[in-house]
Short mmCIF file of C-alpha atoms in Angstrom, two decimals:
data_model
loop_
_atom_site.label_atom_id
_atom_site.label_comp_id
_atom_site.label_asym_id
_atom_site.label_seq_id
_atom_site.Cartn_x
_atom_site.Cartn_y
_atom_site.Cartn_z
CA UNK A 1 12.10 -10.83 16.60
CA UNK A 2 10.87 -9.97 13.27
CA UNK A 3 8.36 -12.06 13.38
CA UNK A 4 5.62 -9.68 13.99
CA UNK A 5 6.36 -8.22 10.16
CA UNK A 6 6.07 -11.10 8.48
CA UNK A 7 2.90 -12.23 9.68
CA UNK A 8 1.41 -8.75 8.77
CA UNK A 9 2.93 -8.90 5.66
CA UNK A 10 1.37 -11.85 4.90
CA UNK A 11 -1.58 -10.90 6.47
CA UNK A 12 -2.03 -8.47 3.63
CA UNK A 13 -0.91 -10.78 1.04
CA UNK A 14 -3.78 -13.17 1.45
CA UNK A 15 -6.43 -10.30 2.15
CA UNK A 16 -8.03 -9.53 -1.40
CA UNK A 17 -7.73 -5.15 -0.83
CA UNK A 18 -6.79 -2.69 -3.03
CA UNK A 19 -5.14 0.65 -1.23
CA UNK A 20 -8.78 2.51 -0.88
CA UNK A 21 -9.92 -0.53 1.64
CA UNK A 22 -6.41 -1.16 3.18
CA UNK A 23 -5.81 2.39 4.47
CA UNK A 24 -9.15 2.29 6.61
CA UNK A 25 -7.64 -1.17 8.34
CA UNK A 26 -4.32 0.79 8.41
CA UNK A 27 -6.15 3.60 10.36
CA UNK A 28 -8.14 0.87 12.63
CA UNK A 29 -4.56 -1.06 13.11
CA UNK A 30 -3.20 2.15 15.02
CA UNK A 31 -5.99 3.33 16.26
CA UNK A 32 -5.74 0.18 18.10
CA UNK A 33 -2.41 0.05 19.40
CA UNK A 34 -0.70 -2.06 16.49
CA UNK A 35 2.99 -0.37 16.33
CA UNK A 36 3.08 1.62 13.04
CA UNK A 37 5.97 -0.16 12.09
CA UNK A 38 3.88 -3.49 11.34
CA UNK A 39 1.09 -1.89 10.22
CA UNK A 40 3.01 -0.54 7.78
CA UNK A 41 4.15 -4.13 6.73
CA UNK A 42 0.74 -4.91 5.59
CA UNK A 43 -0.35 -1.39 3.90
CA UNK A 44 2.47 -1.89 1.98
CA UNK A 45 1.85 -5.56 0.94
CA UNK A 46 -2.02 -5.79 1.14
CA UNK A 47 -2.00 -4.01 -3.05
CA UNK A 48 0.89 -5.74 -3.94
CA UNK A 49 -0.26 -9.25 -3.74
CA UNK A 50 -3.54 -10.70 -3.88
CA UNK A 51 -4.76 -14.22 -4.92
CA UNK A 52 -6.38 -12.72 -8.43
CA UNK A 53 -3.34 -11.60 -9.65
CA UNK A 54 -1.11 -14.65 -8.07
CA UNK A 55 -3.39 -16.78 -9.79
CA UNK A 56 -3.01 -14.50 -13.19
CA UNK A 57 0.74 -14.36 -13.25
CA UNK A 58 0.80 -18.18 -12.37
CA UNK A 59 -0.94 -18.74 -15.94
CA UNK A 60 0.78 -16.07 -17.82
CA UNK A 61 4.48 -16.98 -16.26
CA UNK A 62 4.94 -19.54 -14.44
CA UNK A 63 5.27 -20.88 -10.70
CA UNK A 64 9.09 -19.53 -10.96
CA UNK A 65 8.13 -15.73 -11.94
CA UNK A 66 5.10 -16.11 -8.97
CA UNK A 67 6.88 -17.12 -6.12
CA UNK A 68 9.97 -14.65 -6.89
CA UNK A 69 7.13 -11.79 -7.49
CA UNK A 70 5.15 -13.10 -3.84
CA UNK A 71 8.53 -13.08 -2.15
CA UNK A 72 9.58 -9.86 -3.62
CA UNK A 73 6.34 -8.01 -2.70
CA UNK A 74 6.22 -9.66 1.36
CA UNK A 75 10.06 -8.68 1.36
CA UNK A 76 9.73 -4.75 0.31
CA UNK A 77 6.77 -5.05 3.13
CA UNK A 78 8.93 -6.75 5.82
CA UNK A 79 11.54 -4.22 5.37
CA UNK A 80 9.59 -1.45 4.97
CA UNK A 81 8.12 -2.03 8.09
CA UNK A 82 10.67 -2.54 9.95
CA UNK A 83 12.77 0.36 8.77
CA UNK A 84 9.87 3.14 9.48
CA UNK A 85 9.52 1.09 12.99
CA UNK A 86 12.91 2.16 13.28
CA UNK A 87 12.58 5.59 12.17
CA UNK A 88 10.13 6.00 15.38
CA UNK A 89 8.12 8.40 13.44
CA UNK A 90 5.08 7.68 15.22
CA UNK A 91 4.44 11.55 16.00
CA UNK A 92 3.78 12.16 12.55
CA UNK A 93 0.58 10.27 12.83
CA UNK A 94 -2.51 12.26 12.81
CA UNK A 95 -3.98 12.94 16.23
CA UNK A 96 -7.22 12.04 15.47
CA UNK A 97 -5.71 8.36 15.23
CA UNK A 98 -3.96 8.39 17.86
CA UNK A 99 -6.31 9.62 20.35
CA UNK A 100 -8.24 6.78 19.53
CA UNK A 101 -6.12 4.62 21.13
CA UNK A 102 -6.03 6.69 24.07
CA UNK A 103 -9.59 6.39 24.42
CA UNK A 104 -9.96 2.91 23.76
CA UNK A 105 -7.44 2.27 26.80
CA UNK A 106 -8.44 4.67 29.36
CA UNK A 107 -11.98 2.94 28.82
CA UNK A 108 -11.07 -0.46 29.36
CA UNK A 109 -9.29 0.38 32.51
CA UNK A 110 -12.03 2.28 34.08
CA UNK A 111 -14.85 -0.45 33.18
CA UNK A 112 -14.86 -3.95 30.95
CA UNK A 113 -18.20 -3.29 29.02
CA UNK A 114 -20.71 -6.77 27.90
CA UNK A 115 -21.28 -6.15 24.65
CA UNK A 116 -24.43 -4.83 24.17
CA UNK A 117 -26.76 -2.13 21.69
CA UNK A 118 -25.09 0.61 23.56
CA UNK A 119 -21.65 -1.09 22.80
CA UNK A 120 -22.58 -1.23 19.00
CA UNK A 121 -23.27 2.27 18.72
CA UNK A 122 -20.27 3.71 20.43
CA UNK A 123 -18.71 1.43 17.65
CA UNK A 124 -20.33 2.66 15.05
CA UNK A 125 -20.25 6.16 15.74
CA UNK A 126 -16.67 6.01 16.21
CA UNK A 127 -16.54 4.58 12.92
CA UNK A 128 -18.46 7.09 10.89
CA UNK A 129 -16.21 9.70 12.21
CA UNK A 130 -13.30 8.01 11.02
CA UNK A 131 -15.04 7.87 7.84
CA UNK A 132 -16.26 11.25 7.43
CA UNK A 133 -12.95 12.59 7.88
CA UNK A 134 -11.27 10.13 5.32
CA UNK A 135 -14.05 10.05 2.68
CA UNK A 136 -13.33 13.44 0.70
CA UNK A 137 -9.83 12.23 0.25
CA UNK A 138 -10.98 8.92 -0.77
CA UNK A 139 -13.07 10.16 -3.37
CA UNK A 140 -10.53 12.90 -4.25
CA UNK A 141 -7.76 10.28 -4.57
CA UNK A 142 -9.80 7.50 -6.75
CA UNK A 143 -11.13 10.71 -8.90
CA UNK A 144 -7.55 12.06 -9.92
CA UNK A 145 -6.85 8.27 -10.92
CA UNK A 146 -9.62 8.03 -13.12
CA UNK A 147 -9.10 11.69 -14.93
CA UNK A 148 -5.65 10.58 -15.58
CA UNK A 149 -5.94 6.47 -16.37
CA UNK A 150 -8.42 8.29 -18.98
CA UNK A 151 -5.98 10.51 -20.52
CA UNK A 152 -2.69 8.82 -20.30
CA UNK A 153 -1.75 8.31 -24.21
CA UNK A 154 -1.94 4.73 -25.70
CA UNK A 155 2.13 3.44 -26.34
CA UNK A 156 3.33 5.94 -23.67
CA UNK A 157 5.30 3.48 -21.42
CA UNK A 158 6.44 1.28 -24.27
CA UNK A 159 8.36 4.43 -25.95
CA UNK A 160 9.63 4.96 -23.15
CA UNK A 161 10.75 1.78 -20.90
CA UNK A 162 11.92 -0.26 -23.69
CA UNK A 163 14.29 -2.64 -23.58
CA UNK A 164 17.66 -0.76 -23.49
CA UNK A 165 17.05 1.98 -21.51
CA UNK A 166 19.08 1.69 -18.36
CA UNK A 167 16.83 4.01 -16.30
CA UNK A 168 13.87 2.46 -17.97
CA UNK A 169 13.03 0.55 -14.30
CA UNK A 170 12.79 3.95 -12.31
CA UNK A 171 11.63 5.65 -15.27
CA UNK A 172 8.22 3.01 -15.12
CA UNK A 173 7.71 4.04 -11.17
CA UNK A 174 7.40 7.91 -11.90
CA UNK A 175 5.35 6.62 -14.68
CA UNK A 176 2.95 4.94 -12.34
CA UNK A 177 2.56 7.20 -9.71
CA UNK A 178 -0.29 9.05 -11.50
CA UNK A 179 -2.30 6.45 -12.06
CA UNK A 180 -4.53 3.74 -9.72
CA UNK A 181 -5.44 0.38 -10.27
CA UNK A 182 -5.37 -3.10 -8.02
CA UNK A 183 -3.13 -5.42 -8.77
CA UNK A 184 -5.25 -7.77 -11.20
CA UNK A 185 -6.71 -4.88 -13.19
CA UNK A 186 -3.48 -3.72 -14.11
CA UNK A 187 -2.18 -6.90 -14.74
CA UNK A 188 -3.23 -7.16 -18.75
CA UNK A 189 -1.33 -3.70 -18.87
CA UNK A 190 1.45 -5.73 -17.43
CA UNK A 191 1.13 -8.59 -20.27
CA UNK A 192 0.51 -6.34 -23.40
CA UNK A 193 4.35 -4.16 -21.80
CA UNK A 194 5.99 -7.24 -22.04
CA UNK A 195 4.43 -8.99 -24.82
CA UNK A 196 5.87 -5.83 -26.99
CA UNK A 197 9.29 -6.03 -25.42
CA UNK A 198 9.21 -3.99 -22.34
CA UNK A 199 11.63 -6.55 -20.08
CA UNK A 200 9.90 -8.28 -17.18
CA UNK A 201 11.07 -6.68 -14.52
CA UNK A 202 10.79 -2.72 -15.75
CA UNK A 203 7.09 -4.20 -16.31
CA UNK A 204 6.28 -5.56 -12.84
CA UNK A 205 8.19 -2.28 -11.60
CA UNK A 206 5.28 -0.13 -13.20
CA UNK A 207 2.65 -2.42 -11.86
CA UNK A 208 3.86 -2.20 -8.18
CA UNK A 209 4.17 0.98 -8.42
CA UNK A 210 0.56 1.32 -9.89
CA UNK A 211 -0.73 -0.41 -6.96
CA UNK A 212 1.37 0.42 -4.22
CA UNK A 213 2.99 4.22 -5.14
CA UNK A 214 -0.26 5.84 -6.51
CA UNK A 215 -0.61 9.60 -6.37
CA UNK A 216 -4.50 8.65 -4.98
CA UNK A 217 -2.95 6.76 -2.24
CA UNK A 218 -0.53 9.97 -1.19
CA UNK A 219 -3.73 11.96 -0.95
CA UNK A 220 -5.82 9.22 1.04
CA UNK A 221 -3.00 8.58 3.60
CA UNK A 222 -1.82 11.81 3.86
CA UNK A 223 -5.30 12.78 6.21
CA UNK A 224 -4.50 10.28 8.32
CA UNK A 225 -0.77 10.75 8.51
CA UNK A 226 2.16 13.56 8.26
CA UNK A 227 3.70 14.78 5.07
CA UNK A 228 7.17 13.76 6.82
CA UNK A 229 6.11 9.97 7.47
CA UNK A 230 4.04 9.75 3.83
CA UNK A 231 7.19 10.48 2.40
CA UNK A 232 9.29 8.76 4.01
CA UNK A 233 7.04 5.44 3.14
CA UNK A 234 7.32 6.83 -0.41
CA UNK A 235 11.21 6.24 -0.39
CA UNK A 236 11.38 3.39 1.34
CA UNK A 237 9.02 1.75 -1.15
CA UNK A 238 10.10 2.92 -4.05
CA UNK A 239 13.93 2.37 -3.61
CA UNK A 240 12.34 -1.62 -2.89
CA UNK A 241 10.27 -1.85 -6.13
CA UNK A 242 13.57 -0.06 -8.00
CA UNK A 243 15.89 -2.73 -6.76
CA UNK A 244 13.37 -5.48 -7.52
CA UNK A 245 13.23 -4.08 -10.95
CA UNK A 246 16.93 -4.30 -11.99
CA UNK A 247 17.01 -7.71 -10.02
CA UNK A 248 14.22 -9.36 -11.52
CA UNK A 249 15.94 -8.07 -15.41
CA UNK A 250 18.87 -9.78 -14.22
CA UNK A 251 18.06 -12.90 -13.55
CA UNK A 252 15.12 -13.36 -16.15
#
Protein backbone atom coordinates (compact mmCIF):
# COMPACT_ATOMS: atom_id res chain seq x y z
CA UNK A 1 0.00 0.00 0.00
CA UNK A 2 1.72 3.11 -0.84
CA UNK A 3 3.61 1.74 -3.14
CA UNK A 4 1.90 2.97 -6.14
CA UNK A 5 3.18 6.77 -5.02
CA UNK A 6 6.47 6.12 -4.80
CA UNK A 7 7.03 4.60 -7.99
CA UNK A 8 5.28 7.65 -9.66
CA UNK A 9 7.18 9.81 -7.72
CA UNK A 10 10.10 8.48 -8.88
CA UNK A 11 8.86 8.06 -12.10
CA UNK A 12 8.98 11.82 -12.38
CA UNK A 13 12.20 12.16 -10.70
CA UNK A 14 14.17 10.39 -13.36
CA UNK A 15 12.02 11.88 -16.35
CA UNK A 16 14.01 15.11 -17.51
CA UNK A 17 10.35 17.57 -17.71
CA UNK A 18 9.81 20.81 -16.71
CA UNK A 19 5.89 21.62 -15.65
CA UNK A 20 4.87 22.74 -19.45
CA UNK A 21 5.67 18.89 -20.64
CA UNK A 22 4.56 17.18 -17.33
CA UNK A 23 0.99 18.56 -17.25
CA UNK A 24 0.21 17.02 -20.82
CA UNK A 25 1.41 13.37 -19.25
CA UNK A 26 -0.63 14.49 -16.16
CA UNK A 27 -3.68 14.97 -18.51
CA UNK A 28 -2.82 11.55 -20.52
CA UNK A 29 -2.27 9.76 -16.87
CA UNK A 30 -6.12 10.42 -16.10
CA UNK A 31 -7.35 10.39 -19.13
CA UNK A 32 -6.26 6.91 -18.84
CA UNK A 33 -7.54 5.72 -15.72
CA UNK A 34 -4.36 6.42 -13.44
CA UNK A 35 -6.11 7.52 -9.93
CA UNK A 36 -5.45 11.29 -9.59
CA UNK A 37 -3.99 10.70 -6.43
CA UNK A 38 -0.69 9.14 -8.08
CA UNK A 39 -0.69 11.14 -10.83
CA UNK A 40 -0.42 13.78 -8.73
CA UNK A 41 2.74 12.13 -7.12
CA UNK A 42 4.61 12.61 -10.25
CA UNK A 43 3.29 16.25 -11.43
CA UNK A 44 4.45 17.24 -8.34
CA UNK A 45 7.96 15.60 -8.46
CA UNK A 46 8.62 15.45 -12.29
CA UNK A 47 10.02 19.75 -11.86
CA UNK A 48 11.42 19.15 -8.72
CA UNK A 49 14.07 16.72 -9.55
CA UNK A 50 15.77 15.99 -12.63
CA UNK A 51 19.26 14.48 -13.36
CA UNK A 52 20.70 18.16 -14.62
CA UNK A 53 20.16 19.69 -11.56
CA UNK A 54 21.04 16.40 -9.29
CA UNK A 55 24.10 16.36 -11.09
CA UNK A 56 24.57 20.39 -10.47
CA UNK A 57 23.90 20.38 -6.78
CA UNK A 58 26.14 17.18 -6.48
CA UNK A 59 29.17 19.55 -7.65
CA UNK A 60 28.13 22.66 -5.95
CA UNK A 61 27.19 20.74 -2.43
CA UNK A 62 27.83 17.67 -1.98
CA UNK A 63 26.34 13.97 -2.04
CA UNK A 64 24.88 14.90 1.63
CA UNK A 65 22.86 18.20 0.46
CA UNK A 66 21.70 15.85 -2.90
CA UNK A 67 20.30 12.98 -1.44
CA UNK A 68 18.48 15.07 1.47
CA UNK A 69 17.21 17.54 -1.51
CA UNK A 70 16.12 14.03 -3.84
CA UNK A 71 14.46 12.64 -0.74
CA UNK A 72 12.86 15.84 0.19
CA UNK A 73 11.41 16.51 -3.30
CA UNK A 74 10.01 12.39 -3.82
CA UNK A 75 8.66 12.88 -0.13
CA UNK A 76 6.49 16.29 -0.68
CA UNK A 77 5.35 14.10 -3.96
CA UNK A 78 4.51 10.88 -2.04
CA UNK A 79 2.51 12.80 0.36
CA UNK A 80 1.02 15.01 -1.77
CA UNK A 81 -0.34 12.35 -3.59
CA UNK A 82 -1.59 10.53 -1.29
CA UNK A 83 -3.30 13.25 0.68
CA UNK A 84 -5.36 14.68 -2.55
CA UNK A 85 -6.07 10.72 -3.18
CA UNK A 86 -7.60 11.08 0.03
CA UNK A 87 -9.37 14.20 -0.48
CA UNK A 88 -11.36 12.17 -3.37
CA UNK A 89 -11.55 15.30 -5.31
CA UNK A 90 -11.69 13.61 -8.49
CA UNK A 91 -14.96 15.62 -9.59
CA UNK A 92 -13.06 18.64 -9.82
CA UNK A 93 -11.32 17.30 -12.84
CA UNK A 94 -12.29 18.76 -16.08
CA UNK A 95 -14.79 16.72 -18.06
CA UNK A 96 -13.09 16.81 -21.06
CA UNK A 97 -10.45 14.49 -19.19
CA UNK A 98 -12.48 12.47 -17.83
CA UNK A 99 -14.63 11.52 -20.60
CA UNK A 100 -11.67 10.33 -22.12
CA UNK A 101 -11.46 7.62 -20.05
CA UNK A 102 -14.93 6.79 -20.56
CA UNK A 103 -14.35 6.47 -24.09
CA UNK A 104 -11.29 4.67 -24.03
CA UNK A 105 -13.20 1.88 -21.91
CA UNK A 106 -16.48 1.60 -23.47
CA UNK A 107 -14.28 0.99 -26.72
CA UNK A 108 -12.26 -1.71 -25.57
CA UNK A 109 -15.22 -3.57 -24.33
CA UNK A 110 -17.21 -3.36 -27.43
CA UNK A 111 -14.14 -4.40 -29.83
CA UNK A 112 -10.09 -5.06 -29.20
CA UNK A 113 -8.79 -3.05 -32.30
CA UNK A 114 -5.07 -4.43 -34.28
CA UNK A 115 -3.32 -1.56 -34.46
CA UNK A 116 -3.47 -0.21 -37.63
CA UNK A 117 -3.48 3.53 -39.84
CA UNK A 118 -7.00 3.89 -38.71
CA UNK A 119 -5.81 3.20 -35.05
CA UNK A 120 -3.07 5.98 -35.44
CA UNK A 121 -5.37 8.53 -36.40
CA UNK A 122 -8.04 8.09 -33.82
CA UNK A 123 -4.80 8.59 -31.69
CA UNK A 124 -3.75 11.42 -33.05
CA UNK A 125 -6.81 13.23 -33.39
CA UNK A 126 -7.58 12.64 -29.91
CA UNK A 127 -4.40 14.13 -29.19
CA UNK A 128 -4.62 17.39 -31.05
CA UNK A 129 -7.79 18.05 -29.26
CA UNK A 130 -6.23 17.70 -26.06
CA UNK A 131 -3.77 20.05 -27.33
CA UNK A 132 -5.81 22.64 -28.80
CA UNK A 133 -7.63 23.07 -25.73
CA UNK A 134 -4.42 23.28 -23.48
CA UNK A 135 -2.19 25.31 -25.86
CA UNK A 136 -3.52 29.01 -25.20
CA UNK A 137 -2.90 28.40 -21.57
CA UNK A 138 0.41 27.01 -22.25
CA UNK A 139 1.52 29.86 -24.07
CA UNK A 140 -0.35 32.24 -21.70
CA UNK A 141 1.35 30.62 -18.68
CA UNK A 142 5.17 30.48 -20.13
CA UNK A 143 4.40 34.27 -21.45
CA UNK A 144 3.48 35.79 -17.91
CA UNK A 145 6.83 33.99 -16.72
CA UNK A 146 8.89 35.57 -19.13
CA UNK A 147 7.27 39.34 -18.72
CA UNK A 148 7.96 38.95 -15.11
CA UNK A 149 11.57 36.81 -14.91
CA UNK A 150 12.32 40.08 -17.17
CA UNK A 151 11.29 42.61 -14.77
CA UNK A 152 11.86 41.19 -11.38
CA UNK A 153 14.64 43.72 -9.88
CA UNK A 154 18.29 42.47 -9.52
CA UNK A 155 19.00 41.93 -5.29
CA UNK A 156 15.22 41.55 -4.72
CA UNK A 157 15.26 38.15 -2.86
CA UNK A 158 18.56 38.77 -1.12
CA UNK A 159 17.01 42.04 0.69
CA UNK A 160 14.59 40.26 1.51
CA UNK A 161 15.30 36.41 2.62
CA UNK A 162 18.44 37.09 4.34
CA UNK A 163 19.75 35.34 6.88
CA UNK A 164 17.75 36.38 10.02
CA UNK A 165 14.53 36.75 8.89
CA UNK A 166 12.36 34.13 10.48
CA UNK A 167 9.66 34.22 7.77
CA UNK A 168 12.38 34.56 5.22
CA UNK A 169 11.54 30.59 4.07
CA UNK A 170 7.77 31.37 3.24
CA UNK A 171 8.62 34.75 2.34
CA UNK A 172 11.03 33.02 -0.79
CA UNK A 173 7.78 30.78 -1.93
CA UNK A 174 5.43 33.91 -2.50
CA UNK A 175 8.53 35.20 -4.02
CA UNK A 176 8.64 32.44 -6.55
CA UNK A 177 5.31 32.00 -7.51
CA UNK A 178 5.57 34.67 -10.25
CA UNK A 179 8.19 33.44 -11.91
CA UNK A 180 9.03 29.99 -14.18
CA UNK A 181 12.03 28.20 -14.68
CA UNK A 182 13.13 24.21 -14.58
CA UNK A 183 14.98 23.13 -12.06
CA UNK A 184 18.65 23.47 -13.59
CA UNK A 185 18.03 26.93 -15.03
CA UNK A 186 17.25 28.27 -11.82
CA UNK A 187 19.81 26.57 -10.16
CA UNK A 188 22.79 29.43 -10.62
CA UNK A 189 19.99 31.75 -9.06
CA UNK A 190 20.11 29.21 -6.32
CA UNK A 191 24.13 29.45 -5.98
CA UNK A 192 24.61 33.29 -6.37
CA UNK A 193 21.32 33.40 -3.02
CA UNK A 194 23.50 31.46 -1.07
CA UNK A 195 26.85 32.44 -2.07
CA UNK A 196 25.69 36.10 -0.64
CA UNK A 197 24.26 34.66 2.53
CA UNK A 198 20.76 33.73 1.84
CA UNK A 199 20.80 30.23 4.16
CA UNK A 200 20.47 26.99 2.22
CA UNK A 201 17.37 26.02 2.86
CA UNK A 202 15.27 29.59 2.38
CA UNK A 203 17.33 29.17 -1.06
CA UNK A 204 16.21 25.70 -2.20
CA UNK A 205 12.66 26.88 -0.80
CA UNK A 206 12.58 29.62 -3.65
CA UNK A 207 13.83 27.20 -6.21
CA UNK A 208 11.07 24.55 -5.54
CA UNK A 209 8.83 26.83 -5.51
CA UNK A 210 10.11 28.30 -8.90
CA UNK A 211 9.70 25.02 -10.41
CA UNK A 212 6.96 23.44 -8.79
CA UNK A 213 4.48 26.59 -7.43
CA UNK A 214 4.69 28.81 -10.60
CA UNK A 215 1.87 31.22 -11.32
CA UNK A 216 2.30 29.71 -15.25
CA UNK A 217 1.67 26.35 -13.92
CA UNK A 218 -1.79 27.60 -11.99
CA UNK A 219 -2.90 28.87 -15.37
CA UNK A 220 -1.83 25.65 -17.43
CA UNK A 221 -3.48 23.21 -14.94
CA UNK A 222 -6.24 25.11 -14.13
CA UNK A 223 -7.92 24.13 -17.97
CA UNK A 224 -7.57 20.87 -17.24
CA UNK A 225 -8.65 20.89 -13.63
CA UNK A 226 -11.04 22.83 -10.97
CA UNK A 227 -10.12 25.96 -9.13
CA UNK A 228 -11.06 23.83 -5.85
CA UNK A 229 -8.50 20.88 -6.63
CA UNK A 230 -5.64 23.53 -8.14
CA UNK A 231 -5.75 24.95 -4.91
CA UNK A 232 -5.87 22.53 -2.90
CA UNK A 233 -2.47 21.06 -4.69
CA UNK A 234 -1.24 24.62 -4.05
CA UNK A 235 -1.44 24.06 -0.17
CA UNK A 236 -0.49 20.87 0.03
CA UNK A 237 2.73 21.73 -1.80
CA UNK A 238 3.58 24.63 -0.45
CA UNK A 239 3.08 23.78 3.32
CA UNK A 240 5.83 20.66 2.03
CA UNK A 241 8.45 23.00 0.46
CA UNK A 242 7.80 25.45 3.80
CA UNK A 243 8.60 22.66 6.17
CA UNK A 244 11.54 21.50 4.05
CA UNK A 245 12.76 25.00 4.25
CA UNK A 246 13.00 25.48 8.07
CA UNK A 247 14.23 21.74 8.20
CA UNK A 248 16.89 21.88 5.80
CA UNK A 249 18.19 25.57 7.91
CA UNK A 250 18.20 23.43 10.80
CA UNK A 251 20.21 20.88 10.21
CA UNK A 252 22.72 22.64 7.70
Amino acid sequence: YGFDYLLASLFGAVTPFCTCSSIPLFIGFIGAGIPLGVTFAFLITSPLINEIAVAMFIGLFGWRVTAMYVSAGLIIGMVGGYLISRLKLERYVEGYIMRIDKKEKHESVQKQKPFSVSVLQDALHESWSITRKVAPYVLLGVGVGAVIHGYVPEGLFEKYVGEGNIFAVPLAVVLAVPLYASAHSIFPVVDSLVTKGVPLGTALAFMMATVGLSLPEALILRRAIKMPLLLTFFGIVTVGIVLIGYIFNLVL
